[in-house]
Coordinates of N, CA and C in Angstrom, one line a residue:
X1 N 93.3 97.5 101.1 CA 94.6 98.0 100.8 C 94.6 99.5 100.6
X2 N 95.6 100.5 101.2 CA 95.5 101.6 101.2 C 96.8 102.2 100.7
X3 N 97.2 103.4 99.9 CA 98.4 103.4 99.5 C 98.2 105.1 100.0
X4 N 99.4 105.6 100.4 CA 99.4 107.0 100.8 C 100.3 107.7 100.4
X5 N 101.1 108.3 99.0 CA 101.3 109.3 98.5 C 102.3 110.4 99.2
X6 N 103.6 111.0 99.5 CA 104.1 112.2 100.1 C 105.4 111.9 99.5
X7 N 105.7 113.7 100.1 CA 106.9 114.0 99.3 C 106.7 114.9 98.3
X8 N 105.7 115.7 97.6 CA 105.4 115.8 96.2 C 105.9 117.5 96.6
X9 N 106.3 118.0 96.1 CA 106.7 119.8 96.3 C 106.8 120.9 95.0
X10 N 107.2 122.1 94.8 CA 107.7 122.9 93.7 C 108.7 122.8 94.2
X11 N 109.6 122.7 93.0 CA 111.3 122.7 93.2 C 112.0 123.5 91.3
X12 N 112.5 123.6 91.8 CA 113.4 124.5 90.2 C 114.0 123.4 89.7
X13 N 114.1 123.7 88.5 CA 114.4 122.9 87.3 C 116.2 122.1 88.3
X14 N 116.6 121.1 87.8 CA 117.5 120.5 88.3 C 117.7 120.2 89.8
X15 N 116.7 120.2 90.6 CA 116.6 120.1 92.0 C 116.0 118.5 92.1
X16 N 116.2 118.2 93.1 CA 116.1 116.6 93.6 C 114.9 117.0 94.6
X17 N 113.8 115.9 94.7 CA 113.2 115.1 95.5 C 112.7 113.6 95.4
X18 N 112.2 113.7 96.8 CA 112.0 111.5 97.4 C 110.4 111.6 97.8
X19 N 109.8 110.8 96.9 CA 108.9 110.5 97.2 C 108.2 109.6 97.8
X20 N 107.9 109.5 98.8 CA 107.2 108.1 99.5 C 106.0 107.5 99.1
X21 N 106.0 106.4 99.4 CA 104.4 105.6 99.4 C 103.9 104.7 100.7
X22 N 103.6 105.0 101.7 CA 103.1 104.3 102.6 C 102.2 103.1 102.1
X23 N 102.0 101.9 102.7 CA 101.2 100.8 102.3 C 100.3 100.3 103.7
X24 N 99.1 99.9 103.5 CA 98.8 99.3 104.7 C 97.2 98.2 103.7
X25 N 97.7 96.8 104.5 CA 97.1 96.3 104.0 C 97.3 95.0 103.3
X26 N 98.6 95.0 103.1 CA 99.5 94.3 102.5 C 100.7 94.0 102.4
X27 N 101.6 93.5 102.3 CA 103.0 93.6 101.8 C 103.5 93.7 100.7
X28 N 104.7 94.8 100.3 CA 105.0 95.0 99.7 C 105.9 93.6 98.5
X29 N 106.0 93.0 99.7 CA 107.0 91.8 99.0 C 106.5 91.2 97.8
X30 N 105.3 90.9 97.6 CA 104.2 90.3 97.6 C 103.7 91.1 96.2
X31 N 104.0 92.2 96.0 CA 103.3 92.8 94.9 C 104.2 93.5 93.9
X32 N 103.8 93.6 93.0 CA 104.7 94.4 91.4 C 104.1 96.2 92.3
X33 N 104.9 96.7 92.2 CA 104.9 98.6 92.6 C 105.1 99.0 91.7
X34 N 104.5 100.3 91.5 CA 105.1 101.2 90.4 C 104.6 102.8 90.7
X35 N 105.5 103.7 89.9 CA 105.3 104.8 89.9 C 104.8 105.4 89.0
X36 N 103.5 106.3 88.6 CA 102.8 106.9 87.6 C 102.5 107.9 87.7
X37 N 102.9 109.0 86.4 CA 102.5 110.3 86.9 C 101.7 110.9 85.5
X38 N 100.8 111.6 86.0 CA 99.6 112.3 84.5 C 99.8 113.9 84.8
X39 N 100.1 114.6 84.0 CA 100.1 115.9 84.0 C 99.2 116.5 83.2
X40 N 98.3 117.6 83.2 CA 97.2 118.1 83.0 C 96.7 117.8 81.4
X41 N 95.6 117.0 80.8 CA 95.3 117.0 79.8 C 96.2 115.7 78.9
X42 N 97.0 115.2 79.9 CA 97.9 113.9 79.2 C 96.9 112.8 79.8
X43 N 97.7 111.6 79.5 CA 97.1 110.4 80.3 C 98.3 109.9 81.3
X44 N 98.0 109.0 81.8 CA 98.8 109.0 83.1 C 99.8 107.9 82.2
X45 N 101.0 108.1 82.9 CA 102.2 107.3 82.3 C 103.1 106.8 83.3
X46 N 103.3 105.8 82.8 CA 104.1 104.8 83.8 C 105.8 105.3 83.6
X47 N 106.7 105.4 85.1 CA 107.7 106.3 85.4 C 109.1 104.8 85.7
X48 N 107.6 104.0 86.7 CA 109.2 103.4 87.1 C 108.3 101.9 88.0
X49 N 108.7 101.1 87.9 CA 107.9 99.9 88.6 C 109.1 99.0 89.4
X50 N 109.0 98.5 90.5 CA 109.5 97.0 91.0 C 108.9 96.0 91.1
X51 N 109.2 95.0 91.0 CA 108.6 94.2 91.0 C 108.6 92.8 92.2
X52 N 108.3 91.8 92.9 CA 108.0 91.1 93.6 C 109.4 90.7 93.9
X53 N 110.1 90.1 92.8 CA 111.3 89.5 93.1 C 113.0 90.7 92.9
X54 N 112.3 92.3 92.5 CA 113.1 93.0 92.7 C 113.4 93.9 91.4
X55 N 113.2 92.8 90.4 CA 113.1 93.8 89.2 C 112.5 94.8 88.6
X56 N 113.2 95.5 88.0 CA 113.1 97.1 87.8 C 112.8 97.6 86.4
X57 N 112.1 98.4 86.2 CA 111.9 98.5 84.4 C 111.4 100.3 85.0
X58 N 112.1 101.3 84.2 CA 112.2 102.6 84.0 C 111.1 103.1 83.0
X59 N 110.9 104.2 82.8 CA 110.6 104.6 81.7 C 111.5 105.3 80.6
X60 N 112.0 105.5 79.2 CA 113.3 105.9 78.9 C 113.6 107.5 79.1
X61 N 112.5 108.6 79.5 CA 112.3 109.6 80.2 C 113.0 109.8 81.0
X62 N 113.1 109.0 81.6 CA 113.8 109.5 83.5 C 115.0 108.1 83.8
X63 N 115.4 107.2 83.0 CA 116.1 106.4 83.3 C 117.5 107.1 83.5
X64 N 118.3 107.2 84.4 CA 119.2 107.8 85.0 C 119.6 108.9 85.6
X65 N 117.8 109.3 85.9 CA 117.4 110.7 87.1 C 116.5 110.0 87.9
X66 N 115.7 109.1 87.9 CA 114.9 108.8 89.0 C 115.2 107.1 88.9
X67 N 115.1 107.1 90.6 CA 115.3 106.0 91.2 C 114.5 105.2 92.0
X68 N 113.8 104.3 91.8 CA 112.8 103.6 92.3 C 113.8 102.4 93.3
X69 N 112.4 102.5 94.5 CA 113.5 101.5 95.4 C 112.0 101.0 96.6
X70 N 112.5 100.0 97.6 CA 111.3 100.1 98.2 C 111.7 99.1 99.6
X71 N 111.1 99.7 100.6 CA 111.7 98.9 102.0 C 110.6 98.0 102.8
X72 N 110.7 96.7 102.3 CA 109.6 96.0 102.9 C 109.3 95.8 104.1
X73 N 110.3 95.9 105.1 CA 110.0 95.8 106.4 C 109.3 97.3 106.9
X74 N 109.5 98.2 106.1 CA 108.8 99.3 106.1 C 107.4 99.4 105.4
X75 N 106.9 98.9 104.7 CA 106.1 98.8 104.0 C 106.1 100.0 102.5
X76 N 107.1 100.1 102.5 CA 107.4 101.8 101.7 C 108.0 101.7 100.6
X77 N 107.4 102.2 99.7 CA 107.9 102.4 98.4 C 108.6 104.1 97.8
X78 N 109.7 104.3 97.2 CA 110.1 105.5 97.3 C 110.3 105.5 95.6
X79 N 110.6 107.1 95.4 CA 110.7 107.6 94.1 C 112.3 108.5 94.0
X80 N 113.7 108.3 94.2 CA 114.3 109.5 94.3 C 114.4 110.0 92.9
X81 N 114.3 111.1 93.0 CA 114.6 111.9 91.5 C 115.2 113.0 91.7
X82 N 115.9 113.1 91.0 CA 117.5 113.9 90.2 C 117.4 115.1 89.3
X83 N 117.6 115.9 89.5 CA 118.1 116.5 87.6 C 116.7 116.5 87.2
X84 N 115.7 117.1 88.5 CA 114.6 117.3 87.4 C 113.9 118.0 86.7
X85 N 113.6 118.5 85.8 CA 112.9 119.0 84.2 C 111.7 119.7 84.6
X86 N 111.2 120.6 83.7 CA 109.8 121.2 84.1 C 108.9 120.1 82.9
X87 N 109.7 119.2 82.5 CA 108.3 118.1 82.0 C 108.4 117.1 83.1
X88 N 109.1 116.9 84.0 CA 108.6 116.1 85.1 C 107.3 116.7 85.7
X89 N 107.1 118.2 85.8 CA 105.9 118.0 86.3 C 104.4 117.1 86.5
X90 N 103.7 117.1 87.5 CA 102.6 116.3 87.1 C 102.3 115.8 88.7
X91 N 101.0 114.9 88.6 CA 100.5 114.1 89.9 C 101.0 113.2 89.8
X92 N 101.9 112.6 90.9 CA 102.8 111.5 91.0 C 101.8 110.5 91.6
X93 N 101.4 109.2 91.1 CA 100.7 108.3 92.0 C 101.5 106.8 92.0
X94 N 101.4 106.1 93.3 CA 101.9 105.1 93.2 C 100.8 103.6 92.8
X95 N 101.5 102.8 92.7 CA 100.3 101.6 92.2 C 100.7 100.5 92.9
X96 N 99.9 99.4 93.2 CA 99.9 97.8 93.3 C 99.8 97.1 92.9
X97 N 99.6 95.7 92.2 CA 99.6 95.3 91.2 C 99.7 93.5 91.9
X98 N 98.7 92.6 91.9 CA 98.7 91.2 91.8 C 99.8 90.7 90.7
X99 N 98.9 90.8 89.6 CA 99.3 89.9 88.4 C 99.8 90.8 87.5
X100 N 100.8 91.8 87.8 CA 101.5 92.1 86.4 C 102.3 91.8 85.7
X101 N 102.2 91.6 84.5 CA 102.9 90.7 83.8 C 104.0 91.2 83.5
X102 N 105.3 91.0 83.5 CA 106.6 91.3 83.4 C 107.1 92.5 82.4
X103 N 106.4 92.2 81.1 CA 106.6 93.4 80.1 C 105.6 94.6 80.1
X104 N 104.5 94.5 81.1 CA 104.0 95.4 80.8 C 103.8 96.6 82.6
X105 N 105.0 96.5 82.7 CA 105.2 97.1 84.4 C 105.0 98.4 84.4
X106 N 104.8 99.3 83.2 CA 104.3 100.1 82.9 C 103.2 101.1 82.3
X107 N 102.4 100.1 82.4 CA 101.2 100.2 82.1 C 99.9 99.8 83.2
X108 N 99.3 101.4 83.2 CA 98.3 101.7 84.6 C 97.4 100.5 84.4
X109 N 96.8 99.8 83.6 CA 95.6 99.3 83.3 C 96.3 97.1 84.3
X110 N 97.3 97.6 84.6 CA 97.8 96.5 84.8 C 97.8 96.0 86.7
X111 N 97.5 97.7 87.1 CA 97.9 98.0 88.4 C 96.2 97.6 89.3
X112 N 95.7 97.0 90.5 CA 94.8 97.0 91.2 C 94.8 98.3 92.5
X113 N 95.5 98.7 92.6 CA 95.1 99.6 94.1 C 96.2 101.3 93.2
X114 N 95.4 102.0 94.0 CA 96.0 103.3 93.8 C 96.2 104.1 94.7
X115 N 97.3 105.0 95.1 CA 96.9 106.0 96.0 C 96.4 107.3 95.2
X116 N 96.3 108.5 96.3 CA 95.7 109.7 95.6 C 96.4 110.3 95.2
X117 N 98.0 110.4 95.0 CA 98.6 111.4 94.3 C 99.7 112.4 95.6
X118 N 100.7 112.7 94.5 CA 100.9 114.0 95.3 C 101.4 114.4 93.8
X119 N 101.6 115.8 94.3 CA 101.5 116.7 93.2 C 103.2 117.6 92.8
X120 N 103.5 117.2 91.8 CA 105.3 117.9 91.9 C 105.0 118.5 90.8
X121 N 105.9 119.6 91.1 CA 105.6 120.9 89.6 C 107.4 121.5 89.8
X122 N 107.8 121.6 89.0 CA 109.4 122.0 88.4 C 108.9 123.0 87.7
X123 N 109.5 124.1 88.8 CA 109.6 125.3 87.6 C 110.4 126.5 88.4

């Protein structure tokens, strides 16, 4: 399973970017997704997840600036984000996930595969 990370840029405070996740290896249908991002000397924190059958759980940070979505016949998972903040900065990574359990879609320790990141900085 390979997950591949883009999209990630500098952008000024209130500017919009889409972040992709390529998959190979698997299908997306098939697995809980999510988006995680750790900015320097924090721990990595869960942004935004889908899940198998479609459901969505935010983090309360970004719920009604970023938008998680994901196109299976693409194998792609996306991040749009809105209106965004110089605390959005950070390494954006996306995740896979077998067995995540419903309440905890935000939480890294839950996820099996990872990509490497891309890196978005607001300022």
């Amino acid at each position: 399973v390979q997950l591949v990370e883009s999209g990630g840029s500098l952008v000024q405070p209130g500017g919009s970017l889409r972040l992709s996740c390529a998959s190979s290896g698997y299908t997306y249908s098939t697995y809980c997704t999510g988006w995680f991002r750790q900015a320097p000397g924090k721990e990595r924190e869960g942004v935004a997840a889908i899940d198998s059958d479609g459901s969505i759980s935010y983090a309360d940070s970004v719920k009604g600036r970023l938008t998680i979505s994901k196109d299976n016949a693409k194998n792609t998972l996306y991040l749009r984000m809105n209106s965004l903040k110089p605390e959005d900065t950070g390494m954006y990574f996306c995740a896979a996930g077998t067995e995540v359990r419903w309440n905890r879609r935000l939480v890294a320790r839950e996820y099996d595969y990872w990509g490497q990141g891309t890196q978005v900085t607001v300022s």
